[in-house]
Amino acid sequence: MNEKLVVSEIKYKAVRSGGPGGQHANKVSSKVVGSLDISGSQANSDFEKLRVRDRLEHRLTANGEQILYCDANRSQHRNKAMVAERMVILLNVDQ
């Protein structure tokens, strides 16, 4: 698996986090949602894609996408980095 390619293929979208946080939470979109099309990814070989789909079939959307989100931090950039880290860990078939 090519980790750099995985990170570059993730489609990111920033959305507003729910919950308390005062006025700041109502103005800032710090939650990050990342999605990756497993079938269309060039980062994994066909064999790796089969293993990923088999192992994660209960987590994939009907279109074969893996979706992760993070709203642990107030920083959108840190949340984006955490989504990328988690995606790489999740797709690593050598674990």
mmCIF file of C-alpha atoms in Angstrom:
data_model
loop_
_atom_site.group_PDB
_atom_site.id
_atom_site.type_symbol
_atom_site.label_atom_id
_atom_site.label_comp_id
_atom_site.label_asym_id
_atom_site.label_seq_id
_atom_site.Cartn_x
_atom_site.Cartn_y
_atom_site.Cartn_z
ATOM 1 C CA MET A 1 0.000 0.000 0.000
ATOM 2 C CA ASN A 2 1.234 3.432 -0.920
ATOM 3 C CA GLU A 3 0.387 5.559 2.137
ATOM 4 C CA LYS A 4 1.071 8.909 0.474
ATOM 5 C CA LEU A 5 -1.217 7.997 -2.406
ATOM 6 C CA VAL A 6 -3.971 6.935 0.012
ATOM 7 C CA VAL A 7 -3.787 10.312 1.762
ATOM 8 C CA SER A 8 -3.891 12.174 -1.560
ATOM 9 C CA GLU A 9 -6.961 10.206 -2.731
ATOM 10 C CA ILE A 10 -9.075 10.966 0.341
ATOM 11 C CA LYS A 11 -11.843 13.477 -0.335
ATOM 12 C CA TYR A 12 -12.225 15.814 2.626
ATOM 13 C CA LYS A 13 -15.217 17.884 3.643
ATOM 14 C CA ALA A 14 -15.423 20.230 6.632
ATOM 15 C CA VAL A 15 -18.719 20.394 8.509
ATOM 16 C CA ARG A 16 -19.902 21.962 11.731
ATOM 17 C CA SER A 17 -19.474 19.939 14.891
ATOM 18 C CA GLY A 18 -22.465 19.364 17.099
ATOM 19 C CA GLY A 19 -22.688 19.825 20.824
ATOM 20 C CA PRO A 20 -21.818 22.661 23.173
ATOM 21 C CA GLY A 21 -19.071 25.144 22.494
ATOM 22 C CA GLY A 22 -20.560 28.597 22.699
ATOM 23 C CA GLN A 23 -20.610 31.041 19.838
ATOM 24 C CA HIS A 24 -17.389 29.671 18.321
ATOM 25 C CA ALA A 25 -19.010 26.293 17.559
ATOM 26 C CA ASN A 26 -21.802 27.966 15.613
ATOM 27 C CA LYS A 27 -19.426 29.731 13.215
ATOM 28 C CA VAL A 28 -16.576 27.305 12.562
ATOM 29 C CA SER A 29 -16.600 24.081 10.561
ATOM 30 C CA SER A 30 -13.943 22.084 12.378
ATOM 31 C CA LYS A 31 -15.311 18.556 11.994
ATOM 32 C CA VAL A 32 -13.708 16.769 9.034
ATOM 33 C CA VAL A 33 -15.314 13.951 7.049
ATOM 34 C CA GLY A 34 -13.011 11.947 4.799
ATOM 35 C CA SER A 35 -14.104 9.418 2.188
ATOM 36 C CA LEU A 36 -12.113 7.057 0.002
ATOM 37 C CA ASP A 37 -13.386 4.986 -2.927
ATOM 38 C CA ILE A 38 -11.754 1.613 -2.291
ATOM 39 C CA SER A 39 -12.382 0.226 -5.791
ATOM 40 C CA GLY A 40 -11.105 3.330 -7.555
ATOM 41 C CA SER A 41 -8.025 3.723 -5.396
ATOM 42 C CA GLN A 42 -4.632 3.403 -7.056
ATOM 43 C CA ALA A 43 -2.856 3.015 -3.701
ATOM 44 C CA ASN A 44 -3.616 -0.694 -3.299
ATOM 45 C CA SER A 45 -3.151 -3.673 -5.561
ATOM 46 C CA ASP A 46 -6.208 -5.666 -6.654
ATOM 47 C CA PHE A 47 -5.396 -8.329 -4.064
ATOM 48 C CA GLU A 48 -5.155 -5.709 -1.299
ATOM 49 C CA LYS A 49 -8.460 -4.179 -2.405
ATOM 50 C CA LEU A 50 -10.160 -7.588 -2.128
ATOM 51 C CA ARG A 51 -8.752 -8.090 1.358
ATOM 52 C CA VAL A 52 -9.811 -4.614 2.441
ATOM 53 C CA ARG A 53 -13.344 -5.057 1.071
ATOM 54 C CA ASP A 54 -13.626 -8.475 2.705
ATOM 55 C CA ARG A 55 -12.332 -7.256 6.071
ATOM 56 C CA LEU A 56 -14.298 -3.982 6.096
ATOM 57 C CA GLU A 57 -17.475 -4.979 4.264
ATOM 58 C CA HIS A 58 -19.650 -3.986 7.245
ATOM 59 C CA ARG A 59 -18.072 -0.496 7.322
ATOM 60 C CA LEU A 60 -18.222 0.379 3.607
ATOM 61 C CA THR A 61 -21.052 2.296 1.989
ATOM 62 C CA ALA A 62 -23.177 0.743 -0.756
ATOM 63 C CA ASN A 63 -20.836 2.462 -3.258
ATOM 64 C CA GLY A 64 -17.765 0.830 -1.716
ATOM 65 C CA GLU A 65 -16.472 3.938 0.040
ATOM 66 C CA GLN A 66 -14.864 4.076 3.451
ATOM 67 C CA ILE A 67 -15.970 7.137 5.398
ATOM 68 C CA LEU A 68 -14.259 8.401 8.533
ATOM 69 C CA TYR A 69 -14.782 11.568 10.521
ATOM 70 C CA CYS A 70 -13.019 13.391 13.318
ATOM 71 C CA ASP A 71 -14.150 16.232 15.540
ATOM 72 C CA ALA A 72 -11.802 15.645 18.458
ATOM 73 C CA ASN A 73 -9.962 18.940 18.044
ATOM 74 C CA ARG A 74 -11.007 22.528 17.490
ATOM 75 C CA SER A 75 -8.492 22.687 14.655
ATOM 76 C CA GLN A 76 -9.764 21.631 11.237
ATOM 77 C CA HIS A 77 -6.204 20.890 10.126
ATOM 78 C CA ARG A 78 -5.536 18.552 13.064
ATOM 79 C CA ASN A 79 -8.833 16.755 12.486
ATOM 80 C CA LYS A 80 -7.921 16.323 8.804
ATOM 81 C CA ALA A 81 -4.551 14.846 9.781
ATOM 82 C CA MET A 82 -6.239 12.456 12.201
ATOM 83 C CA VAL A 83 -8.676 11.278 9.501
ATOM 84 C CA ALA A 84 -5.733 10.588 7.184
ATOM 85 C CA GLU A 85 -3.837 8.681 9.897
ATOM 86 C CA ARG A 86 -6.870 6.568 10.743
ATOM 87 C CA MET A 87 -7.573 5.805 7.081
ATOM 88 C CA VAL A 88 -4.018 4.560 6.512
ATOM 89 C CA ILE A 89 -4.179 2.383 9.637
ATOM 90 C CA LEU A 90 -7.583 0.995 8.685
ATOM 91 C CA LEU A 91 -6.549 0.121 5.134
ATOM 92 C CA ASN A 92 -3.258 -1.504 6.087
ATOM 93 C CA VAL A 93 -3.905 -5.150 5.163
ATOM 94 C CA ASP A 94 -0.597 -6.335 6.631
ATOM 95 C CA GLN A 95 -1.865 -5.969 10.191
#
